[in-house]
C-alpha cells in the first residue's frame, strides 16, 4: 500500500545538510538512514552541477514493514553554505511517499482500515 505525502513549498524552507542521519517512525518501528548529498562549488554553478530532483529512502519494506521516500528539489540559487564542506546547500524537502507492507489483515467487525495519517 502506497500513500503520497503532502507536497511542501520549497521557497522559504531550510535546505538539508550535505550529510546527516534521517529517522522515520511508523507505529512502534523506527528506521534510520545516513545520507550524503552533493553540494555545489559555487552559487551560480548549482544548476549545471546538480540534478534537479533527488530521492532519499528511509526504511526497508521487508525489514521495517515500511519505507519512506522523501522527494528533494534543488534550489536554483542556494542561500546557505555548509560550514564544514564549504559548498552550497541546494536540496529542499518537497514531498514524497510512504509504502506500507500489506499483511492482508482484514479489519474486525465495525472497524475500518486505517491509513498512516489517521489519528
PDB file of C-alpha atoms in Angstrom, residues 19-84:
ATOM      1  CA  UNK A  19      25.409  14.845   5.330  1.00  0.00           C
ATOM      2  CA  UNK A  20      23.426  13.551   8.261  1.00  0.00           C
ATOM      3  CA  UNK A  21      21.000  10.950   9.540  1.00  0.00           C
ATOM      4  CA  UNK A  22      17.270  10.776   8.803  1.00  0.00           C
ATOM      5  CA  UNK A  23      14.846   8.869  11.052  1.00  0.00           C
ATOM      6  CA  UNK A  24      11.278   7.792  10.270  1.00  0.00           C
ATOM      7  CA  UNK A  25       8.954   6.142  12.795  1.00  0.00           C
ATOM      8  CA  UNK A  26       5.808   4.268  11.792  1.00  0.00           C
ATOM      9  CA  UNK A  27       3.841   2.664  14.602  1.00  0.00           C
ATOM     10  CA  UNK A  28       6.458   1.445  17.058  1.00  0.00           C
ATOM     11  CA  UNK A  29       9.108   0.698  14.432  1.00  0.00           C
ATOM     12  CA  UNK A  30      11.882   3.252  13.815  1.00  0.00           C
ATOM     13  CA  UNK A  31      14.009   3.232  10.663  1.00  0.00           C
ATOM     14  CA  UNK A  32      17.040   5.359  10.018  1.00  0.00           C
ATOM     15  CA  UNK A  33      19.476   6.048   7.234  1.00  0.00           C
ATOM     16  CA  UNK A  34      22.671   8.030   6.906  1.00  0.00           C
ATOM     17  CA  UNK A  35      22.868  10.234   3.837  1.00  0.00           C
ATOM     18  CA  UNK A  36      25.308  12.384   1.904  1.00  0.00           C
ATOM     19  CA  UNK A  37      24.003  14.921  -0.603  1.00  0.00           C
ATOM     20  CA  UNK A  38      26.060  16.626  -3.294  1.00  0.00           C
ATOM     21  CA  UNK A  39      26.893  20.311  -2.854  1.00  0.00           C
ATOM     22  CA  UNK A  40      27.538  22.974  -5.476  1.00  0.00           C
ATOM     23  CA  UNK A  41      31.006  24.516  -5.560  1.00  0.00           C
ATOM     24  CA  UNK A  42      29.655  27.974  -6.413  1.00  0.00           C
ATOM     25  CA  UNK A  43      26.249  29.553  -6.050  1.00  0.00           C
ATOM     26  CA  UNK A  44      25.905  30.208  -9.783  1.00  0.00           C
ATOM     27  CA  UNK A  45      27.030  26.716 -10.885  1.00  0.00           C
ATOM     28  CA  UNK A  46      24.324  24.910  -8.917  1.00  0.00           C
ATOM     29  CA  UNK A  47      22.076  24.358 -11.956  1.00  0.00           C
ATOM     30  CA  UNK A  48      24.896  22.817 -14.031  1.00  0.00           C
ATOM     31  CA  UNK A  49      26.461  20.631 -11.324  1.00  0.00           C
ATOM     32  CA  UNK A  50      23.462  19.122  -9.521  1.00  0.00           C
ATOM     33  CA  UNK A  51      20.401  17.120 -10.533  1.00  0.00           C
ATOM     34  CA  UNK A  52      17.057  18.948 -10.286  1.00  0.00           C
ATOM     35  CA  UNK A  53      15.331  16.155  -8.303  1.00  0.00           C
ATOM     36  CA  UNK A  54      16.675  13.614  -5.820  1.00  0.00           C
ATOM     37  CA  UNK A  55      15.154  10.944  -3.581  1.00  0.00           C
ATOM     38  CA  UNK A  56      16.087   9.877  -0.057  1.00  0.00           C
ATOM     39  CA  UNK A  57      14.737   6.497   1.099  1.00  0.00           C
ATOM     40  CA  UNK A  58      14.322   5.744   4.808  1.00  0.00           C
ATOM     41  CA  UNK A  59      13.454   2.211   5.892  1.00  0.00           C
ATOM     42  CA  UNK A  60      13.202  -1.115   4.101  1.00  0.00           C
ATOM     43  CA  UNK A  61       9.861  -2.706   3.295  1.00  0.00           C
ATOM     44  CA  UNK A  62      10.945  -6.276   4.121  1.00  0.00           C
ATOM     45  CA  UNK A  63      12.832  -5.334   7.303  1.00  0.00           C
ATOM     46  CA  UNK A  64      10.812  -2.497   8.835  1.00  0.00           C
ATOM     47  CA  UNK A  65       7.422  -3.073   7.194  1.00  0.00           C
ATOM     48  CA  UNK A  66       7.500   0.410   5.680  1.00  0.00           C
ATOM     49  CA  UNK A  67       9.663   2.683   3.554  1.00  0.00           C
ATOM     50  CA  UNK A  68       9.509   6.470   3.315  1.00  0.00           C
ATOM     51  CA  UNK A  69      10.739   8.106   0.132  1.00  0.00           C
ATOM     52  CA  UNK A  70      11.435  11.825   0.507  1.00  0.00           C
ATOM     53  CA  UNK A  71      11.456  13.919  -2.665  1.00  0.00           C
ATOM     54  CA  UNK A  72      14.222  16.531  -2.771  1.00  0.00           C
ATOM     55  CA  UNK A  73      14.224  19.534  -5.107  1.00  0.00           C
ATOM     56  CA  UNK A  74      17.289  21.588  -5.920  1.00  0.00           C
ATOM     57  CA  UNK A  75      17.105  25.329  -5.322  1.00  0.00           C
ATOM     58  CA  UNK A  76      18.106  27.325  -8.393  1.00  0.00           C
ATOM     59  CA  UNK A  77      20.053  29.804  -6.276  1.00  0.00           C
ATOM     60  CA  UNK A  78      21.080  28.325  -2.900  1.00  0.00           C
ATOM     61  CA  UNK A  79      21.312  30.712   0.047  1.00  0.00           C
ATOM     62  CA  UNK A  80      23.264  28.720   2.681  1.00  0.00           C
ATOM     63  CA  UNK A  81      26.764  27.266   2.698  1.00  0.00           C
ATOM     64  CA  UNK A  82      27.902  24.168   4.540  1.00  0.00           C
ATOM     65  CA  UNK A  83      30.338  25.143   7.306  1.00  0.00           C
ATOM     66  CA  UNK A  84      32.475  22.016   7.007  1.00  0.00           C
TER      67      UNK A  84
END
